[in-house]
Short mmCIF file of C-alpha atoms in Angstrom, two decimals:
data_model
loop_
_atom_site.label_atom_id
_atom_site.label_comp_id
_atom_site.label_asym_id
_atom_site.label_seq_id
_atom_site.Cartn_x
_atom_site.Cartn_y
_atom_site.Cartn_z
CA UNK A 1 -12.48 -27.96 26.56
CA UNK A 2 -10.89 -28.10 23.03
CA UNK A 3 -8.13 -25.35 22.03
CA UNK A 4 -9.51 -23.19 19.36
CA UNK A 5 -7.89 -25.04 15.58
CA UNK A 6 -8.54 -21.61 13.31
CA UNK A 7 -5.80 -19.39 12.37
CA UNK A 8 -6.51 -15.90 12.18
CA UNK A 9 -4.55 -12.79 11.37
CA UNK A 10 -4.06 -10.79 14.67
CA UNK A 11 -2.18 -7.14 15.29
CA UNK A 12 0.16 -6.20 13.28
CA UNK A 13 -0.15 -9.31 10.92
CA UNK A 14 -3.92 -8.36 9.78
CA UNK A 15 -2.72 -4.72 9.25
CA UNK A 16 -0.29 -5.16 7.30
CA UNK A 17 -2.32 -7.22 5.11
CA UNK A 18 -4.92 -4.16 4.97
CA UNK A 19 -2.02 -2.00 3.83
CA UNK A 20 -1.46 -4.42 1.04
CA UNK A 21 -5.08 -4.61 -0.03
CA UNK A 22 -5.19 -0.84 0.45
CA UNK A 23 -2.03 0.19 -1.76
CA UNK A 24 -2.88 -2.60 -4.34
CA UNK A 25 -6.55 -0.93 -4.62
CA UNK A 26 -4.70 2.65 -4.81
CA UNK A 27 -2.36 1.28 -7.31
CA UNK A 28 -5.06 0.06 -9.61
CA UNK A 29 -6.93 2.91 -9.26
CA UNK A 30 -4.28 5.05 -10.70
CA UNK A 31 -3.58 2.80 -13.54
CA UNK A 32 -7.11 3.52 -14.53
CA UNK A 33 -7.61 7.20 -13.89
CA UNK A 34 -3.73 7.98 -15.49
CA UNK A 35 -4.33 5.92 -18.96
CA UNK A 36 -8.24 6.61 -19.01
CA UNK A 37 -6.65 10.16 -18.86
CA UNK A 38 -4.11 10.18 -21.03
CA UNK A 39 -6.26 7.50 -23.89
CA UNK A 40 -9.72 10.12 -23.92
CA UNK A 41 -7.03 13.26 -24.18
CA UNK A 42 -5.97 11.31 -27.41
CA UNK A 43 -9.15 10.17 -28.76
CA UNK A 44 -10.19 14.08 -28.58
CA UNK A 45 -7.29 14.08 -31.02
CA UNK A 46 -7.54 11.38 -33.75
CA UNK A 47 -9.84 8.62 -33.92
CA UNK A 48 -7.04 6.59 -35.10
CA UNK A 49 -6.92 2.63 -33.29
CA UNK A 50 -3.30 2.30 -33.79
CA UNK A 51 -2.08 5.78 -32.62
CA UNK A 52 -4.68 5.07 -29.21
CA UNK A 53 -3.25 1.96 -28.78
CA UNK A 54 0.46 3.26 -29.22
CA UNK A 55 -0.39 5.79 -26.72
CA UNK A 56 -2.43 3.10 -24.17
CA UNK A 57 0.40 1.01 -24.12
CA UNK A 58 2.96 3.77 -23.35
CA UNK A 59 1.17 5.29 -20.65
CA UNK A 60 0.53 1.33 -18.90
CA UNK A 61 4.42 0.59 -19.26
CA UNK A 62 5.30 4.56 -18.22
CA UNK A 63 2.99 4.17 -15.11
CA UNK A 64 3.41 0.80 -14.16
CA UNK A 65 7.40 0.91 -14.13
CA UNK A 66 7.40 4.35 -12.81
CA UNK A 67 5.08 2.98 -9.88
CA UNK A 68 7.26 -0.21 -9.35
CA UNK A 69 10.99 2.04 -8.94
CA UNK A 70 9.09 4.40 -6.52
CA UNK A 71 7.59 1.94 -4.42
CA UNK A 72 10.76 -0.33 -4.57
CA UNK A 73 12.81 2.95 -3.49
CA UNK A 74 10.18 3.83 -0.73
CA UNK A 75 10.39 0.39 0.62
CA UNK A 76 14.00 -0.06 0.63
CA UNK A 77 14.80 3.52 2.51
CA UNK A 78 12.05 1.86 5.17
CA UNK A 79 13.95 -1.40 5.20
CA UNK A 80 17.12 0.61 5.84
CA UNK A 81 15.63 2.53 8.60
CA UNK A 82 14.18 -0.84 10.39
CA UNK A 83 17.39 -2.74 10.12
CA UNK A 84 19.13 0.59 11.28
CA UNK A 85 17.05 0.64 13.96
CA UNK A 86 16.96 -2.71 15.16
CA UNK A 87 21.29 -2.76 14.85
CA UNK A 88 20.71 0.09 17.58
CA UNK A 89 18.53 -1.76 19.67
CA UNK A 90 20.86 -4.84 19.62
CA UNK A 91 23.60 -2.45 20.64
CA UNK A 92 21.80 -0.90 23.35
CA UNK A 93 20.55 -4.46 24.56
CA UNK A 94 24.32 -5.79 24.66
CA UNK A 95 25.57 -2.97 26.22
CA UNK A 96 23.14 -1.48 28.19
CA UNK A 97 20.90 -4.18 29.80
CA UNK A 98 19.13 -2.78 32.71
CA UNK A 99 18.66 0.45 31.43
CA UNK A 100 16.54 -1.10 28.39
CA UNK A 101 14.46 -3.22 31.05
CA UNK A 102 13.45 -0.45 32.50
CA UNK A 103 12.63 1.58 29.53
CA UNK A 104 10.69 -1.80 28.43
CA UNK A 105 9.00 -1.50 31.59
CA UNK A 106 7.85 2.15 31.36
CA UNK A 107 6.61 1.84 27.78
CA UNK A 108 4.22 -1.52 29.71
CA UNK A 109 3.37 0.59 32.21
CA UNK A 110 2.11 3.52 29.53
CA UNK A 111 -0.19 0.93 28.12
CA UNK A 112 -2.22 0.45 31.13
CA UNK A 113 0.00 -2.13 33.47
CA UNK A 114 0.10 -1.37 36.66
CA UNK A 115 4.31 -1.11 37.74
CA UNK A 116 4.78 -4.50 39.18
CA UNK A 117 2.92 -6.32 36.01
CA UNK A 118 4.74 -3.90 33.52
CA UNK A 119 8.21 -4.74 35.34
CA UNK A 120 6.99 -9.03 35.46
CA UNK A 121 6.49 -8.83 31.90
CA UNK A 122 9.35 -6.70 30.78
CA UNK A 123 11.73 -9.46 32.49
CA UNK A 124 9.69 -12.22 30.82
CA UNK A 125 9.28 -10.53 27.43
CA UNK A 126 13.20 -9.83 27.95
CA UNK A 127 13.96 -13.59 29.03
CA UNK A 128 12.26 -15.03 25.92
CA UNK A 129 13.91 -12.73 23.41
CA UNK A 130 14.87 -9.19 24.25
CA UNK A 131 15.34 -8.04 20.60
CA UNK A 132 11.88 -9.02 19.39
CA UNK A 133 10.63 -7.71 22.95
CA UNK A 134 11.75 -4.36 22.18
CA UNK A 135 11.46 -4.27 18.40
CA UNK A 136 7.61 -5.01 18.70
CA UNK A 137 7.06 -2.81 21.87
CA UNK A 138 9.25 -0.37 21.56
CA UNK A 139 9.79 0.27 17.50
CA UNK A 140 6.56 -1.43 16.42
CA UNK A 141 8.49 -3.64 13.97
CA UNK A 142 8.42 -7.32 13.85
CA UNK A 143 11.85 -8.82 12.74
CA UNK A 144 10.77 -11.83 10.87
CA UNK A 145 8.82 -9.51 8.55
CA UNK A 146 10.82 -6.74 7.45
CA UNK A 147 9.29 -4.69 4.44
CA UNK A 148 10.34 -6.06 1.24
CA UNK A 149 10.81 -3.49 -1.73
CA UNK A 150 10.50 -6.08 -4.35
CA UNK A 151 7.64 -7.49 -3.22
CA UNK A 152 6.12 -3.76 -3.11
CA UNK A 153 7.16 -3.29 -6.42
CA UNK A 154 5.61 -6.43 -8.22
CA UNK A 155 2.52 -5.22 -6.47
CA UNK A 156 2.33 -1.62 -7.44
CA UNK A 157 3.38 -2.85 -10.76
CA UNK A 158 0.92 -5.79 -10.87
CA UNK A 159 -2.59 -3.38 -9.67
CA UNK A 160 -1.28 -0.48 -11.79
CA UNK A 161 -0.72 -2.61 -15.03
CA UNK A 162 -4.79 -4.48 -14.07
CA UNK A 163 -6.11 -0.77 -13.57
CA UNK A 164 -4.65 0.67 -16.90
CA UNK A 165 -5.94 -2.13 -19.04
CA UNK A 166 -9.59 -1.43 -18.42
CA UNK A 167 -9.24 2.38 -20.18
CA UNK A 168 -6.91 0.87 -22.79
CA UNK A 169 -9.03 -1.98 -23.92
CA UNK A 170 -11.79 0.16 -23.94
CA UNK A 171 -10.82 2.73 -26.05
CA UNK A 172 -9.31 0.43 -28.28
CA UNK A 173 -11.96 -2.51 -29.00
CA UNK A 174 -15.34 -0.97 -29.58
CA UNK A 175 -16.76 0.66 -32.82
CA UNK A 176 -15.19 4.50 -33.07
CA UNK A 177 -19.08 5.46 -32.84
CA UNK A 178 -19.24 4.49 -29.44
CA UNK A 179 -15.35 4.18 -28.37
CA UNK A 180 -15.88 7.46 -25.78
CA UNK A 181 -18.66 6.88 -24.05
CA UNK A 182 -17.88 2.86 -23.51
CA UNK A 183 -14.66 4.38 -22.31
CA UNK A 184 -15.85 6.67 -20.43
CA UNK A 185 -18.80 4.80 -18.42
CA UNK A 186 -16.15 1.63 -17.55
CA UNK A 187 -13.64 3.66 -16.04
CA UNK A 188 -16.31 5.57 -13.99
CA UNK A 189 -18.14 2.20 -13.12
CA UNK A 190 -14.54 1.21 -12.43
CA UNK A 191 -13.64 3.82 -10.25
CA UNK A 192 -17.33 3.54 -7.87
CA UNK A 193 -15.79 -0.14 -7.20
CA UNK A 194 -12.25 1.09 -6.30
CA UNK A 195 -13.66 4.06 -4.56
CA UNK A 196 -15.76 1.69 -2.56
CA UNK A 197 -13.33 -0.85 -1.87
CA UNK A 198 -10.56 1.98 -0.56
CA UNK A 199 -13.48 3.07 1.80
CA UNK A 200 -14.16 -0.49 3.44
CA UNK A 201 -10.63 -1.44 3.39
CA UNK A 202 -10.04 1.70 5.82
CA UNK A 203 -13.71 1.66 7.80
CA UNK A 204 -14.35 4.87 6.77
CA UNK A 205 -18.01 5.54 4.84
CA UNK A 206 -17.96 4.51 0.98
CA UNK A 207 -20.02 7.23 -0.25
CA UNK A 208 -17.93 10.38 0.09
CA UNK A 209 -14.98 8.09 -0.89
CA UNK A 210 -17.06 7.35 -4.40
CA UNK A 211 -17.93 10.57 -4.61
CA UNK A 212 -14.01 11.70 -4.70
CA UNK A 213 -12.95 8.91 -7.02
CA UNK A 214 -15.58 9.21 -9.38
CA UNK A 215 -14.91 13.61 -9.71
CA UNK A 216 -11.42 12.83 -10.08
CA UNK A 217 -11.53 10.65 -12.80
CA UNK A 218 -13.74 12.68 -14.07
CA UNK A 219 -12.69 15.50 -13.71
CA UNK A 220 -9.52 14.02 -15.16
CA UNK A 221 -11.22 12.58 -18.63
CA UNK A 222 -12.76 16.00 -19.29
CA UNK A 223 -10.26 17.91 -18.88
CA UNK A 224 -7.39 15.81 -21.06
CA UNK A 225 -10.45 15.14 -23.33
CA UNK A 226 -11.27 18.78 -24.07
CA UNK A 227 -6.75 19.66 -23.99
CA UNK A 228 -6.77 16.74 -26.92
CA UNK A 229 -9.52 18.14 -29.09
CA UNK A 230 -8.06 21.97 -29.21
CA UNK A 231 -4.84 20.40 -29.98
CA UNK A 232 -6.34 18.28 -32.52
CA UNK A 233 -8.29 21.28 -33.92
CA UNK A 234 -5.43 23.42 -34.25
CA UNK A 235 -3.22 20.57 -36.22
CA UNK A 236 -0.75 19.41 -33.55
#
């Protein structure tokens, strides 16, 4: 019998990759809903390309940068906490041997082994490599893949910067005549895809999950929309 040749994401490897897809669909989606926001509340204001644009472009930089520091802070404070962790565990391991075999073994046997498989595959698990052993069982974190905050920040940085340029381009290219409602019908169009994709990336159903994202932005339009055409109005 041949041994199977694909390679295929399993455990912790495929969700990981699902949080990835998930916060780079997140991060585009508030690109668009932030500068469709903030480009419509201007456009109730002036009808002027340049001052739009000026404003587009502020709010993609603003948002995108903003997005990359938090997400490169968030990151790093998790990075801390999983090397802290792991220095622990390497402590305990030198120090305290048996004692962390037997807590490897009671976290087996909570998982459905019966005591003498739980204890066989603690001292096997702790034979191979102990610190991975525990990291994985114990701390659910894998060593070799440690969060990285730089990678989370070109990400959040990349999907916000791809979600603002839809809203910017179109309230800046068309005719004035029409420059609203184009605007206003590609970020909702926009927002049914990343609404749906959120939904399937997480198993849950897509339609209350459009529903949501398509309110919101909105919602969010209107409401900076009607803000930008009192101030307008009034001379601001």
């Amino acid at each position: 019998m041949m041994e199977p040749t694909h390679d295929e994401a399993h455990g912790g490897a495929l969700g990981s990759r699902l949080n990835w897809l998930r916060a780079a669909v997140l991060g585009a989606n508030d690109g668009i809903v932030s500068t469709a926001g903030l480009v419509v509340g201007v456009a109730g204001a002036t009808t002027d390309r340049g001052t739009l644009l000026t404003a587009g472009l502020a709010g993609l930089l603003a948002g995108s940068l903003s997005m990359a520091a938090g997400e490169y802070v968030s990151v790093s404070t998790q990075r801390d906490s999983e090397k802290a962790a792991l220095a622990l565990e390497r402590r305990e391991l030198r120090e305290q041997p048996e004692a962390e075999l037997q807590e490897l073994t009671e976290i087996l046997q909570q998982r459905g082994l019966s005591r003498d498989v739980a204890r066989e595959a603690a001292v096997q698990l702790t034979a191979r490599d102990a610190l991975r052993a525990h990291a994985r069982v114990e701390l659910g974190i894998d060593p070799d893949e440690l969060t990285n905050p730089w990678h989370a920040a070109w990400a959040s940085f990349l999907a916000f910067t791809v979600g603002a340029l839809l809203p910017l381009l179109a309230i800046v290219l068309p005719p004035a005549a029409v420059r609203l409602p184009v605007t206003v019908v590609s970020v909702l169009a926009a927002l049914v895809i990343t609404g749906w994709t959120s939904a399937r990336l997480g198993a849950a159903k897509p339609g209350r999950a459009v529903a949501r994202n398509v309110l919101g932005g909105a919602l969010a339009m209107g409401i900076t929309y009607a803000a930008g055409t009192l101030l307008g109005a009034a001379g601001v």
